[in-house]
Amino acid sequence: MKIEINGTDHEIDAEGDTPLLWVIRDNLGLTGTKYGCGIAQCGACSVLIDGVVARSCVTPVDQAIGRKITTIEAIEADAVGQRVVAAWVKHQVPQCGYCQSGQVVAATALLKEVAAPTDDQVDATMTNLCRCGTYNAIRAAIREVAGPRAAEAGAAPDAMLPTGMAIATLATGVGVAIALARGDVEEAEKA
Ligand code: FES
Ligand code: FES
């Protein structure tokens, strides 16, 4: 079967009920999209299908035929995605980094749909789990992209970062964030 990922058609040999995540990672070697829970709960496997967030661990590959799939590797080809990654770097969002490609994909989809989401909209939409607890930094980065209108709806971005978290992200997240910004997924995985 043929599927389009990141603007390129790929001929793949897989059963129709194979999870899209398996095809992305194992058949095509695009390892920026992560396996977390495998049951549509954590969001680590998030990709865009025709611009809508999908949990690729539970999406059969045959549902992706004829549709445009975007993974973290191509997120910066999108103008909003590029700004999201820049904000992620500025706010030093990642800690271990494992959930962050899914978070960036989900934030990009949100900001393309709603240019200046309220905190309630962010909380309702960004359901990706982060075991490191980077939620405040994620919200600050989303506010950064959304601009002043979002900032008016809540606290100033820097005020959302408890000092300990800011220091922790600074210490451990730089390598991952920069690797993500470059689209260098192998470096992000190593960091
Ligand atoms: S791995 Fe798909 S939602 Fe957790
Ligand atoms: S799981 Fe989210 S940064 Fe570690």
Short mmCIF file of C-alpha atoms and ligand atoms in Angstrom, two decimals:
data_model
loop_
_atom_site.label_atom_id
_atom_site.label_comp_id
_atom_site.label_asym_id
_atom_site.label_seq_id
_atom_site.Cartn_x
_atom_site.Cartn_y
_atom_site.Cartn_z
CA MET A 1 0.00 0.00 0.00
CA LYS A 2 1.02 3.60 -0.51
CA ILE A 3 0.89 6.25 2.20
CA GLU A 4 1.95 9.89 2.21
CA ILE A 5 4.10 10.97 5.12
CA ASN A 6 5.66 14.41 5.36
CA GLY A 7 4.88 15.13 1.72
CA THR A 8 6.48 11.99 0.35
CA ASP A 9 4.71 8.87 -0.91
CA HIS A 10 5.96 5.63 0.58
CA GLU A 11 5.20 2.14 -0.66
CA ILE A 12 4.96 -0.06 2.39
CA ASP A 13 4.44 -3.72 2.98
CA ALA A 14 2.07 -4.03 5.95
CA GLU A 15 -1.28 -5.50 6.91
CA GLY A 16 -4.09 -2.94 6.90
CA ASP A 17 -4.67 -3.27 10.63
CA THR A 18 -1.04 -2.57 11.51
CA PRO A 19 -0.87 0.46 13.80
CA LEU A 20 0.29 3.53 11.90
CA LEU A 21 2.93 4.05 14.60
CA TRP A 22 4.58 0.74 13.69
CA VAL A 23 4.77 1.77 10.05
CA ILE A 24 6.16 5.20 10.89
CA ARG A 25 8.83 3.88 13.24
CA ASP A 26 9.65 0.39 11.98
CA ASN A 27 8.97 0.52 8.24
CA LEU A 28 10.07 4.09 7.63
CA GLY A 29 12.55 4.67 10.46
CA LEU A 30 10.97 7.94 11.57
CA THR A 31 11.68 7.48 15.27
CA GLY A 32 10.71 10.96 16.48
CA THR A 33 7.19 9.67 17.09
CA LYS A 34 7.26 7.69 20.32
CA TYR A 35 5.56 4.62 21.72
CA GLY A 36 4.27 5.25 25.23
CA CYS A 37 1.13 3.47 26.40
CA GLY A 38 -0.13 1.89 23.19
CA ILE A 39 -3.75 2.49 24.24
CA ALA A 40 -4.43 6.09 23.15
CA GLN A 41 -3.86 7.52 26.62
CA CYS A 42 -0.49 9.31 26.68
CA GLY A 43 -0.18 11.07 23.33
CA ALA A 44 3.50 10.20 22.82
CA CYS A 45 2.59 8.76 19.41
CA SER A 46 0.74 11.86 18.18
CA VAL A 47 0.91 12.70 14.49
CA LEU A 48 -1.27 14.86 12.27
CA ILE A 49 -3.60 13.24 9.76
CA ASP A 50 -4.97 15.89 7.40
CA GLY A 51 -3.99 18.41 10.08
CA VAL A 52 -5.87 16.73 12.91
CA VAL A 53 -4.08 15.13 15.85
CA ALA A 54 -4.23 11.35 15.78
CA ARG A 55 -2.86 8.77 18.19
CA SER A 56 -0.95 6.61 15.79
CA CYS A 57 -0.65 3.68 18.22
CA VAL A 58 -4.35 2.92 17.73
CA THR A 59 -4.80 4.12 14.15
CA PRO A 60 -4.77 1.27 11.62
CA VAL A 61 -2.52 2.15 8.72
CA ASP A 62 -5.28 1.56 6.19
CA GLN A 63 -7.14 4.54 7.70
CA ALA A 64 -4.20 6.71 6.64
CA ILE A 65 -4.28 5.79 2.97
CA GLY A 66 -4.99 8.79 0.76
CA ARG A 67 -4.48 11.22 3.63
CA LYS A 68 -1.62 13.56 4.54
CA ILE A 69 0.35 12.45 7.57
CA THR A 70 2.74 14.81 9.32
CA THR A 71 5.21 13.66 11.94
CA ILE A 72 7.52 15.64 14.22
CA GLU A 73 10.29 15.36 11.64
CA ALA A 74 8.38 17.74 9.33
CA ILE A 75 6.64 19.94 11.89
CA GLU A 76 8.96 22.87 11.20
CA ALA A 77 7.94 22.85 7.53
CA ASP A 78 4.77 24.43 8.86
CA ALA A 79 5.03 28.10 9.89
CA VAL A 80 3.10 27.54 13.12
CA GLY A 81 5.07 24.38 13.87
CA GLN A 82 8.28 26.33 13.43
CA ARG A 83 7.11 28.94 15.95
CA VAL A 84 6.05 26.21 18.39
CA VAL A 85 9.49 24.59 18.28
CA ALA A 86 11.15 28.00 18.76
CA ALA A 87 8.93 28.66 21.79
CA TRP A 88 9.74 25.20 23.17
CA VAL A 89 13.43 26.06 22.95
CA LYS A 90 12.98 29.54 24.45
CA HIS A 91 11.02 28.18 27.41
CA GLN A 92 13.29 25.16 27.85
CA VAL A 93 10.26 22.90 27.92
CA PRO A 94 11.73 19.38 27.63
CA GLN A 95 13.11 17.51 30.58
CA CYS A 96 13.65 13.86 29.62
CA GLY A 97 12.13 14.76 26.25
CA TYR A 98 10.23 11.51 25.71
CA CYS A 99 6.76 13.04 25.45
CA GLN A 100 7.84 16.22 23.72
CA SER A 101 7.46 15.36 20.05
CA GLY A 102 3.83 14.46 20.77
CA GLN A 103 3.40 17.64 22.79
CA VAL A 104 4.80 19.78 19.95
CA VAL A 105 2.54 18.07 17.41
CA ALA A 106 -0.52 18.59 19.63
CA ALA A 107 0.35 22.23 20.34
CA THR A 108 0.85 22.93 16.65
CA ALA A 109 -2.55 21.48 15.82
CA LEU A 110 -4.16 23.53 18.59
CA LEU A 111 -2.53 26.81 17.55
CA LYS A 112 -3.44 26.28 13.91
CA GLU A 113 -7.05 25.80 14.96
CA VAL A 114 -7.17 28.52 17.65
CA ALA A 115 -4.56 31.27 17.29
CA ALA A 116 -4.81 32.48 20.90
CA PRO A 117 -6.23 29.70 23.06
CA THR A 118 -7.28 30.37 26.64
CA ASP A 119 -5.78 28.33 29.45
CA ASP A 120 -9.01 26.33 29.58
CA GLN A 121 -8.72 25.53 25.88
CA VAL A 122 -5.09 24.54 26.33
CA ASP A 123 -5.96 22.28 29.25
CA ALA A 124 -8.89 20.73 27.38
CA THR A 125 -6.91 20.12 24.21
CA MET A 126 -3.40 19.31 25.40
CA THR A 127 -4.19 15.95 26.95
CA ASN A 128 -0.74 14.51 26.32
CA LEU A 129 0.83 13.11 29.46
CA CYS A 130 4.27 14.18 30.68
CA ARG A 131 5.84 12.10 33.43
CA CYS A 132 8.34 14.91 34.06
CA GLY A 133 5.57 17.43 34.71
CA THR A 134 6.46 20.07 32.13
CA TYR A 135 2.88 21.27 31.89
CA ASN A 136 3.53 24.83 33.09
CA ALA A 137 6.40 25.27 30.65
CA ILE A 138 4.23 23.88 27.85
CA ARG A 139 1.53 26.40 28.67
CA ALA A 140 4.11 29.21 28.73
CA ALA A 141 5.46 28.16 25.32
CA ILE A 142 1.94 28.04 23.87
CA ARG A 143 1.31 31.53 25.25
CA GLU A 144 4.54 32.66 23.59
CA VAL A 145 3.24 31.57 20.20
CA ALA A 146 -0.26 32.89 20.87
CA GLY A 147 1.03 36.34 21.79
CA PRO A 148 -0.37 39.10 24.02
CA ARG A 149 -4.03 38.07 23.79
CA ALA A 150 -3.30 34.76 25.47
CA ALA A 151 -1.04 36.38 28.07
CA GLU A 152 -3.92 38.66 29.06
CA ALA A 153 -6.00 35.58 29.80
CA GLY A 154 -3.61 34.31 32.45
CA ALA A 155 -0.37 34.91 34.29
CA ALA A 156 2.71 36.15 32.47
CA PRO A 157 4.60 33.24 30.93
CA ASP A 158 7.67 33.42 33.16
CA ALA A 159 5.50 33.58 36.26
CA MET A 160 4.16 30.14 35.34
CA LEU A 161 7.56 28.55 35.80
CA PRO A 162 8.36 27.66 39.41
CA THR A 163 12.02 28.38 40.04
CA GLY A 164 12.92 24.76 40.60
CA MET A 165 11.32 23.70 37.36
CA ALA A 166 13.01 26.49 35.43
CA ILE A 167 16.39 25.40 36.75
CA ALA A 168 15.67 21.76 36.08
CA THR A 169 14.61 22.40 32.51
CA LEU A 170 17.63 24.58 31.95
CA ALA A 171 19.93 21.89 33.24
CA THR A 172 18.45 18.88 31.50
CA GLY A 173 16.39 20.09 28.62
CA VAL A 174 18.76 22.11 26.49
CA GLY A 175 20.14 19.24 24.45
CA VAL A 176 16.73 17.78 23.74
CA ALA A 177 15.18 21.12 22.93
CA ILE A 178 17.90 22.09 20.53
CA ALA A 179 17.85 18.66 18.92
CA LEU A 180 14.09 18.93 18.50
CA ALA A 181 14.48 22.38 17.02
CA ARG A 182 16.91 21.00 14.46
CA GLY A 183 14.64 18.09 13.75
CA ASP A 184 17.55 15.93 14.85
CA VAL A 185 15.56 13.17 16.43
CA GLU A 186 18.49 10.82 17.03
CA GLU A 187 20.22 13.50 19.08
CA ALA A 188 17.00 14.12 21.01
CA GLU A 189 16.70 10.41 21.73
CA LYS A 190 20.28 10.27 23.00
CA ALA A 191 19.91 13.34 25.20
S1 FES B 1 1.47 5.52 22.68
FE1 FES B 1 -0.24 6.25 21.63
S2 FES B 1 -1.36 7.37 23.09
FE2 FES B 1 0.27 6.48 24.23
S1 FES B 2 7.92 12.77 29.87
FE1 FES B 2 7.62 14.81 29.26
S2 FES B 2 9.62 15.68 29.34
FE2 FES B 2 9.82 13.73 30.28
#
